[in-house]
Coordinates of C-alpha atoms and ligand atoms in Angstrom, one line a residue:
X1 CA 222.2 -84.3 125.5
X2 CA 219.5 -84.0 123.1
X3 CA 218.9 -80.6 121.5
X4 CA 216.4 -78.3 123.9
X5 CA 212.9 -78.0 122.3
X6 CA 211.7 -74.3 123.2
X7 CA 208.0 -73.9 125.0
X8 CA 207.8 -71.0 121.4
X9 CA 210.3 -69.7 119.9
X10 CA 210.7 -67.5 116.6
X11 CA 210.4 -68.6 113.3
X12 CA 211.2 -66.4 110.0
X13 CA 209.4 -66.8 107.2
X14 CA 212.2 -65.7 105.0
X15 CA 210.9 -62.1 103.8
X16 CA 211.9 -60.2 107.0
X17 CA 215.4 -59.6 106.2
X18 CA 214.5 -57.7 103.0
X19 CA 212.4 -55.5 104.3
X20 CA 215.1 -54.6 107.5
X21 CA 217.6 -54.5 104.3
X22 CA 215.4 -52.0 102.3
X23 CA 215.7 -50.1 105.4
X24 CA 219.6 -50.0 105.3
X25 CA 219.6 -48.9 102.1
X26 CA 216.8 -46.0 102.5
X27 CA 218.1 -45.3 105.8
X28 CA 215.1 -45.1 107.9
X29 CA 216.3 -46.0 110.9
X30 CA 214.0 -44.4 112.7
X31 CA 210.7 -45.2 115.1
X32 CA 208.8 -44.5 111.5
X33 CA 209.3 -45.1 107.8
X34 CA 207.7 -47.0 105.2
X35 CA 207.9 -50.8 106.8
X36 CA 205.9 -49.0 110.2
X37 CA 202.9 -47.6 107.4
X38 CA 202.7 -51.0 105.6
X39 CA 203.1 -53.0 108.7
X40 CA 200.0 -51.0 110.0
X41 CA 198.4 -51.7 106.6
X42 CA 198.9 -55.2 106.7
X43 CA 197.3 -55.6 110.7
X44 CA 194.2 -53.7 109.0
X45 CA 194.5 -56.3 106.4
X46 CA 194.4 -58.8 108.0
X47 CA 192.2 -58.4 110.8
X48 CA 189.7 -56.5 109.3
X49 CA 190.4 -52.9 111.8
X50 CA 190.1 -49.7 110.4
X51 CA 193.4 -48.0 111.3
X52 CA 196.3 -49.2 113.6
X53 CA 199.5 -48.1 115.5
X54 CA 202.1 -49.7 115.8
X55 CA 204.1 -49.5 119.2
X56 CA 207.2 -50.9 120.7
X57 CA 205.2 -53.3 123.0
X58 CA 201.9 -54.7 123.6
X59 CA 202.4 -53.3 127.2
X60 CA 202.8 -50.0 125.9
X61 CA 199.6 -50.3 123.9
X62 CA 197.7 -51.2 126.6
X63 CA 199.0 -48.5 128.6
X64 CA 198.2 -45.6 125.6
X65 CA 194.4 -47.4 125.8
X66 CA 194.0 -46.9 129.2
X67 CA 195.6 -43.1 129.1
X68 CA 193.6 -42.9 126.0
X69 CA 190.0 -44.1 127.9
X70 CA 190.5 -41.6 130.6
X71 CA 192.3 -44.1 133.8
X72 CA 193.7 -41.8 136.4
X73 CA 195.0 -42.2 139.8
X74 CA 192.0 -43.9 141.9
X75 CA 190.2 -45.1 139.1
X76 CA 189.3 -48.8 138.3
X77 CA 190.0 -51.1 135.8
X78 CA 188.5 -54.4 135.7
X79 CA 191.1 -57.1 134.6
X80 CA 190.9 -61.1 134.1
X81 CA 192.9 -62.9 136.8
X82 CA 194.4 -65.4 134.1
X83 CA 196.5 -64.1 132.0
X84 CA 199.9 -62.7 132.2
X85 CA 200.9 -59.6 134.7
X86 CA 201.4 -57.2 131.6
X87 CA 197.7 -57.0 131.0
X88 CA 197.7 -55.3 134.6
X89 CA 201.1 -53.7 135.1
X90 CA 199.8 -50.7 133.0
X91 CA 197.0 -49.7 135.7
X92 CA 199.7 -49.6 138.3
X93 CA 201.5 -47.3 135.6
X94 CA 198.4 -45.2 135.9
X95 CA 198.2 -45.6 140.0
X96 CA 194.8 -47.0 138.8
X97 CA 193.2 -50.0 141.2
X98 CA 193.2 -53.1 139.2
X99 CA 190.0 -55.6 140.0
X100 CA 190.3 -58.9 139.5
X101 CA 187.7 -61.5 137.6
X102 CA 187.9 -64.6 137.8
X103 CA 187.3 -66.9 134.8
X104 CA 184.8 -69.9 133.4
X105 CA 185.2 -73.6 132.5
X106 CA 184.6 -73.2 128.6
X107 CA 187.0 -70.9 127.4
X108 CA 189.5 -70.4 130.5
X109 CA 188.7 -66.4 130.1
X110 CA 186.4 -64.1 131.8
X111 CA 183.6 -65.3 133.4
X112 CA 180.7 -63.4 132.5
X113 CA 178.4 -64.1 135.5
X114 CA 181.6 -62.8 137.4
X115 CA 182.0 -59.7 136.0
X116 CA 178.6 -58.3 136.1
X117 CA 178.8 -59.6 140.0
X118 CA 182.1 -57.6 140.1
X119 CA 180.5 -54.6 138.3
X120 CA 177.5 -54.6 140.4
X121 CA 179.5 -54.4 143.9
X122 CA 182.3 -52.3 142.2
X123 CA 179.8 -49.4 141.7
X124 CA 177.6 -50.1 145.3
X125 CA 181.1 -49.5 146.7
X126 CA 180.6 -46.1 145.2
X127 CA 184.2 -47.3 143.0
X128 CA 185.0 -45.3 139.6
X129 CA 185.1 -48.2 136.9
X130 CA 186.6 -46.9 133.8
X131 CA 187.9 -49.8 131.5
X132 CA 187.6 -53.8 131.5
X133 CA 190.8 -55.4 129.9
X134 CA 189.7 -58.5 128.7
X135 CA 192.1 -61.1 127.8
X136 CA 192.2 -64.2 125.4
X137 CA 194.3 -66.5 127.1
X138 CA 196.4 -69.4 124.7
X139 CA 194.8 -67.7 122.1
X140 CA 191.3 -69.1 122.9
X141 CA 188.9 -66.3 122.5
X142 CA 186.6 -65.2 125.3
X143 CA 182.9 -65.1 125.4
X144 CA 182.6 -62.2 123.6
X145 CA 179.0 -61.8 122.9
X146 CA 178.3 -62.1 126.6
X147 CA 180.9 -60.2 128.3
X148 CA 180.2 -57.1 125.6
X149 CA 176.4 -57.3 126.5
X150 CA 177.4 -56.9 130.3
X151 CA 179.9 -54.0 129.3
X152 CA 177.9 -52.3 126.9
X153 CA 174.6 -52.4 129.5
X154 CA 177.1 -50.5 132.4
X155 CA 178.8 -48.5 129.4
X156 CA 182.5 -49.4 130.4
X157 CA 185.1 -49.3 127.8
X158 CA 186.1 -53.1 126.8
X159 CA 190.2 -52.8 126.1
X160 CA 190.6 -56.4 124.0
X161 CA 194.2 -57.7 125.2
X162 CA 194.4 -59.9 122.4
X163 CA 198.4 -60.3 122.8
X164 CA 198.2 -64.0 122.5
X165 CA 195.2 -64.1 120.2
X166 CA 196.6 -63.0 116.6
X167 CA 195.2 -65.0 114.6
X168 CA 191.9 -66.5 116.5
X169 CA 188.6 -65.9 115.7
X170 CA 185.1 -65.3 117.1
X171 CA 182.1 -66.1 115.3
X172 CA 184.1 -65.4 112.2
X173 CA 186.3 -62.3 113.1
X174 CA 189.2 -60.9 114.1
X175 CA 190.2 -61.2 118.2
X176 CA 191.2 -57.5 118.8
X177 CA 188.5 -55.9 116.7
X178 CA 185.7 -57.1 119.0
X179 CA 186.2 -54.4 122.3
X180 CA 186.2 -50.7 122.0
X181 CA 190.0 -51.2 121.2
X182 CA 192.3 -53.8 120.4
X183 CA 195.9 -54.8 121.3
X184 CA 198.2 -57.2 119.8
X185 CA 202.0 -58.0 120.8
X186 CA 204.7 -59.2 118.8
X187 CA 207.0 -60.6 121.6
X188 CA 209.8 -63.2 121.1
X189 CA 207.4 -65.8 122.4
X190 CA 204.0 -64.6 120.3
X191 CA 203.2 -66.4 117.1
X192 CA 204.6 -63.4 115.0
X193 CA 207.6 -61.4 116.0
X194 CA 208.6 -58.1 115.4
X195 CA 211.7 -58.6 118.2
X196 CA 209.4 -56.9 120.3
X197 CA 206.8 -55.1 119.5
X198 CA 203.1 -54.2 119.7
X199 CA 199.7 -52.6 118.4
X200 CA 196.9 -51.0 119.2
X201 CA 193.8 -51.5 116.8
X202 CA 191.1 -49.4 116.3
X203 CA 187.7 -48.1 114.2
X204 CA 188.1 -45.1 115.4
X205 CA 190.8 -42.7 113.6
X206 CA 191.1 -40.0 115.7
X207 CA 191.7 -42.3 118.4
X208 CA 194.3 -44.2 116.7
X209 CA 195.6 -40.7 115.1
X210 CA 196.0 -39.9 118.8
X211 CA 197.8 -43.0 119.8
X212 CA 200.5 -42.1 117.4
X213 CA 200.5 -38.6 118.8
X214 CA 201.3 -39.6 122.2
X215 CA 203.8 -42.5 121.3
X216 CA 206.1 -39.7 119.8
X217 CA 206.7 -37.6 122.8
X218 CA 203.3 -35.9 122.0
X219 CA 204.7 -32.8 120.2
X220 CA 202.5 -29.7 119.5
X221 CA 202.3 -28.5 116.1
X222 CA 204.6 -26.1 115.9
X223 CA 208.5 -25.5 114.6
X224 CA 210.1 -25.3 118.2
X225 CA 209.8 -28.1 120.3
X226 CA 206.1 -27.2 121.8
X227 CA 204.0 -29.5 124.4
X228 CA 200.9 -29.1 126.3
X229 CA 200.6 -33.4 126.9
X230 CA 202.8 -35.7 128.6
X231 CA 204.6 -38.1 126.0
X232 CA 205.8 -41.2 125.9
X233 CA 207.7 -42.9 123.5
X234 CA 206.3 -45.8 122.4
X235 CA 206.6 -45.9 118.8
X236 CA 207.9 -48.8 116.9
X237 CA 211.0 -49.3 115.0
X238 CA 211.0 -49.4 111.3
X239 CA 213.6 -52.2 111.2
X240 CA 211.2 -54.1 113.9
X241 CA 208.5 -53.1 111.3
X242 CA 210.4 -54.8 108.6
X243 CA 210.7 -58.1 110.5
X244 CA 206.6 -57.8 110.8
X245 CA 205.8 -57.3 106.7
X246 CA 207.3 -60.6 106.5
X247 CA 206.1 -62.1 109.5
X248 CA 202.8 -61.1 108.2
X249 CA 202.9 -62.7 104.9
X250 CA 202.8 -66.2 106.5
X251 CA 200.9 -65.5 109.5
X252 CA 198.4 -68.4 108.1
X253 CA 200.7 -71.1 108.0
X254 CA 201.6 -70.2 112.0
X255 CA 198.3 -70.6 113.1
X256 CA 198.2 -73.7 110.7
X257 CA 201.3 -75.1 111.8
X258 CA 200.3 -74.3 115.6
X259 CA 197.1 -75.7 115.3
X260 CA 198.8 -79.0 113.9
X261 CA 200.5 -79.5 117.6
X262 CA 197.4 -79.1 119.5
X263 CA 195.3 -81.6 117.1
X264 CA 198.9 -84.2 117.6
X265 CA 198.9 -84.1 121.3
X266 CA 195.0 -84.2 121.6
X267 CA 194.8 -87.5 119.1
X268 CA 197.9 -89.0 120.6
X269 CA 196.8 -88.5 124.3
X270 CA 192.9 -89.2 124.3
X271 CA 194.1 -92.5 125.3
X272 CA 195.2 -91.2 128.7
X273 CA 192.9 -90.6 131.1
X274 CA 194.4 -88.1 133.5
X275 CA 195.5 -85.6 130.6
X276 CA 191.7 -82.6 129.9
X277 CA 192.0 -80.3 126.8
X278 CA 190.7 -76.9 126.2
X279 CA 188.7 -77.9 123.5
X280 CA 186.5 -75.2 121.0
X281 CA 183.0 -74.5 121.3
X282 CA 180.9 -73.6 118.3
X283 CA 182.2 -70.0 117.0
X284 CA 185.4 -70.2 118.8
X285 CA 188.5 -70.5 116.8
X286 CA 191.6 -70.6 118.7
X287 CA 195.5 -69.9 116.6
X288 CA 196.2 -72.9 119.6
X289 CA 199.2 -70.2 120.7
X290 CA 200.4 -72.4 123.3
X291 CA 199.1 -75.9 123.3
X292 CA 197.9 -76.8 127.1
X293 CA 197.0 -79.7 129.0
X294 CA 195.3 -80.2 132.5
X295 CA 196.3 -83.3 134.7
X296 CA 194.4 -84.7 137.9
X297 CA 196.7 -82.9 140.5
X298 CA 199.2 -80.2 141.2
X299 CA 202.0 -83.2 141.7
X300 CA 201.0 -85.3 138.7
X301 CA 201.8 -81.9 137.0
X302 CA 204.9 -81.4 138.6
X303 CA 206.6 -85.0 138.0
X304 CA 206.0 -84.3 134.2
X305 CA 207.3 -81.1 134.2
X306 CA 210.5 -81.9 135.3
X307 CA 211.0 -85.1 133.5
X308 CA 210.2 -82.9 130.7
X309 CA 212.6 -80.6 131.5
X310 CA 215.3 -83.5 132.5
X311 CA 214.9 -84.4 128.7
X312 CA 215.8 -80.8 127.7
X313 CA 211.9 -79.8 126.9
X314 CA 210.9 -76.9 128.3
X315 CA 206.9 -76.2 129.4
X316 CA 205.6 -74.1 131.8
X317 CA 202.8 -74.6 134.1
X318 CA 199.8 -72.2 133.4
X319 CA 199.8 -68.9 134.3
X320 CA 199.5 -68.0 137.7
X321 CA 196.6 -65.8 138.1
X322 CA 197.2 -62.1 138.8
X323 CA 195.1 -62.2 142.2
X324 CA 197.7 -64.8 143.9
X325 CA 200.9 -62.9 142.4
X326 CA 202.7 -60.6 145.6
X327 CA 202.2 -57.3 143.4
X328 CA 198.4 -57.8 142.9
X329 CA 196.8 -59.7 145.8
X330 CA 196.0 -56.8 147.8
X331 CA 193.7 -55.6 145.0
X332 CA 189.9 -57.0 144.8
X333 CA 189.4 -59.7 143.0
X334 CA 185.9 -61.9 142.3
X335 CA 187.0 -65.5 142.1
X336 CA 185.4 -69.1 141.9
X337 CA 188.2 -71.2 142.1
X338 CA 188.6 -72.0 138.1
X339 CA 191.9 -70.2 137.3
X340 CA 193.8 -71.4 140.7
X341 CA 193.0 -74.9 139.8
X342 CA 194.4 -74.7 136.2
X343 CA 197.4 -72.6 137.7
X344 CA 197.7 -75.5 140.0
X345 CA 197.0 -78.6 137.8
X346 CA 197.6 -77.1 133.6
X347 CA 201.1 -77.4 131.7
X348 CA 201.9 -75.7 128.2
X349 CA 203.9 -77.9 125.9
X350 CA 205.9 -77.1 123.5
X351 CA 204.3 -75.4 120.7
X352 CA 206.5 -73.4 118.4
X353 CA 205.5 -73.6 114.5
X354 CA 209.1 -74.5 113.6
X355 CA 208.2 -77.8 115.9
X356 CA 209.4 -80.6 113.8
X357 CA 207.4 -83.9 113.8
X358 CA 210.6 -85.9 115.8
X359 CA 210.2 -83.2 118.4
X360 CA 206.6 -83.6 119.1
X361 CA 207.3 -86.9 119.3
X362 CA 210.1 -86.7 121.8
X363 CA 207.9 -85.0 123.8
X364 CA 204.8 -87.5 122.9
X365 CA 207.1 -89.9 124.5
X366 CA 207.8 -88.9 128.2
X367 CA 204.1 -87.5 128.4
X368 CA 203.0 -90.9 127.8
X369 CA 205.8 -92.6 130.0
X370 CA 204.9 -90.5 133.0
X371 CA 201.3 -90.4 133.0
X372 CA 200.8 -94.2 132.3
Ligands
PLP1 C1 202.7 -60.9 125.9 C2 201.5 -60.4 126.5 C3 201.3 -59.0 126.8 C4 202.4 -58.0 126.7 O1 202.9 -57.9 125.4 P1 204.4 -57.4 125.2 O2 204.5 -57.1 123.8 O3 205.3 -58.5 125.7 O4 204.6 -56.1 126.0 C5 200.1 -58.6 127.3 N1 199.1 -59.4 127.6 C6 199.2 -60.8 127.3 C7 198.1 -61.7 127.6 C8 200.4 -61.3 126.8 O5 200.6 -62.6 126.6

C-alpha cells in the first residue's frame, strides 16, 4: 500500500523545538512565560491587531468573546450555518440560542441579504441578539464590507471566527482584525500549529487585558486566593507557545505553499467539466486552507471519495452545515439552499504544505480517472 496522504497535517518549520527547548532550560512550564508574550507579539505582528491572548483553543476564545460581549442564558447569537460546530458549541456553553444563516454563492460565507432578513425577524420576534459569529470558511474571507454595514446599522457585536483564515486577507488586511474581535486556532489540522491552541485578537486592551484575566481562573488582586468572577482556564501553554514562535516565522511560505495546491488542481482540472472552484473575487485573498472542489451530484462526489480513500488519500466532503447537524436543528435558522448543496455535492483534497509534488499527483490521477 502506498503511503496515506493526510487531508492537513502538521508541518515544522524547524525553529519550534528551540523555543520548547529554551523552555526546558528556563523552566517555564507553565500556562505563561516568555514564548506565550512573544507568541502574542508575533499574532500582533503579523496581523496588524493591537493586543492579543493567547488561549488553549480557538473554542475557548470564542467562548471568552461571547462571555466577554455580554451572552447569557436566553440570549441570541447569530451564527453562519457553514462552518464547523465549534463556532456554535460555545453558545450552548452559554445556554445562549444559536440562529442560523445561511450563506452566498461568491464566497461560501454569510450571506448578507440573509442576515439582515434574519436580524429583522429576530428582533420582530421580540429575540435578544447579542453577537454575530461570522466565519471564513477554507480560509476564503467573507463579505466583510457588507455584512459589517448590516451589523454596525443594528449595533450587534461582529465575533470574526477566523480559525481557518490565518493568513487570508480582505481588501488588504488581516481576517480577524475586521469584527469587533478576532479569533484564530492553532489546531493539528490549521495551517499553523501550536498542538492545540488558540487566540483571541483585539484593539481594545482592556478587553484583551480582560480575556487574560478570565482565562486564569479570574483571580482578584489580592495575596489570598480572592474571586468575585467565575474563571476558566483557558490559558495557553508556554511549550505550546514555543511550537507557535516558530510556526510563525514561516507562516508565509504556508500560505504560499497552500496556495500552490489550489492553483495545481484548478490548472490541472479546468479540463473537466463536472469539477466548480471557489474562485477569488477582487479584494479577497484566500491562504486556500483546504483546497475544495464541487462536482455535479451528491453520488459523483461520493464514488471519488472512496476511490480516493481506496488509494489511501483522505478528503472529506464539505462541512455539513450546523442547521442539519442533530445538536443544532431545532434552532432557527434562515436558509436558501447554498450550503446544503455544497455539503451535498463539495469535497476537500488534500492540502497540507508538506504536500509533495508526487502526492498531488497521485491524487491528480484518480480525480481525473473517476470523473472522466
Ligand atoms: C478549528 C475551528 C474552530 C475551533 O478551533 P479549535 O482550536 O479547534 O478549538 C472554530 N471555528 C472554525 C471555523 C474552525 O475551523
Amino acid at each position: 500500500m502506498s503511503t496515506k496522504i493526510w487531508l492537513s497535517s502538521p508541518h515544522m518549520g524547524g525553529n519550534e523545538i528551540k523555543y520548547v527547548n529554551e523552555a526546558f532550560e528556563t523552566n517555564w512550564i507553565a500556562p505563561l512565560g516568555p514564548n506565550v508574550d512573544n507568541f502574542e507579539n508575533d499574532l500582533c505582528s503579523y496581523t496588524g491587531m493591537k493586543y492579543a491572548a493567547a488561549l488553549v483553543s480557538g473554542t475557548s476564545a470564542i467562548h471568552l468573546a461571547l462571555i466577554q460581549l455580554g451572552v447569557q442564558a436566553g440570549d441570541e447569537v447569530i451564527c453562519s450555518s457553514f462552518t464547523f460546530s465549534a463556532s456554535a458549541n460555545p453558545i450552548l456553553y452559554q445556554g445562549a440560542v444559536p440562529v442560523f444563516v445561511d450563506s452566498e454563492e461568491l464566497t461560501w460565507n454569510m450571506s448578507p441579504q440573509l442576515l439582515e432578513k434574519a436580524i429583522k425577524d429576530r428582533i420582530s420576534k421580540g429575540g435578544n441578539l447579542k453577537a454575530i459569529i461570522l466565519v471564513h470558511l477554507y480560509g476564503m474571507p467573507a463579505q466583510m464590507d457588507e455584512l459589517m454595514a448590516i451589523a454596525n446599522h443594528y449595533n450587534i457585536p461582529v465575533i470574526e471566527d477566523a480559525a481557518e483564515g490565518l493568513g487570508s486577507t480582505y481588501k488588504g488586511k488581516a481576517l480577524g482584525t475586521l469584527g469587533t474581535v478576532g479569533v484564530l486556532s492553532f489546531n493539528g489540522n490549521k495551517i499553523i500549529t501550536t498542538s492545540g491552541g488558540g487566540a483571541l485578537l483585539s484593539d481594545d486592551e482592556s478587553f484583551i487585558k480582560h480575556t487574560r484575566f478570565l482565562a486564569t481562573q479570574a483571580r482578584d488582586n489580592a495575596p489570598h486566593y480572592q474571586h468575585s468572577h467565575v474563571g476558566y482556564n483557558y490559558r495557553m501553554s508556554n511549550i505550546s507557545a514555543g511550537i507557535g514562535r516558530g510556526q510563525m516565522e514561516v507562516i508565509q511560505e504556508r500560505v504560499e505553499q497552500r496556495r500552490k495546491n489550489y492553483n495545481f488542481y484548478y490548472e490541472n482540472l479546468s479540463d473537466v467539466s463536472k469539477v466548480s472552484f471557489l474562485t477569488e473575487a477582487e479584494g479577497y485573498y484566500s491562504n486556500r486552507w483546504l483546497s475544495c472542489i464541487v462536482l455535479e451530484n451528491y453520488e459523483q462526489r461520493e464514488i471519488l471519495r472512496l476511490a480516493l480513500e481506496k488509494e489511501n488519500i483522505e478528503s472529506r466532503p464539505l462541512w455539513k452545515p450546523l442547521h442539519l447537524q442533530p445538536i443544532f436543528d431545532k434552532y432557527p435558522s434562515y436558509l436558501n439552499e447554498v450550503s446544503e448543496k455544497l455539503f451535498n455535492c463539495g469535497l476537500c483534497l488534500p492540502s497540507g504544505s508538506n504536500l509533495t509534488i508526487k502526492d498531488l499527483q497521485r491524487v491528480l490521477k484518480v480525480i481525473k480517472h473517476v470523473l472522466s
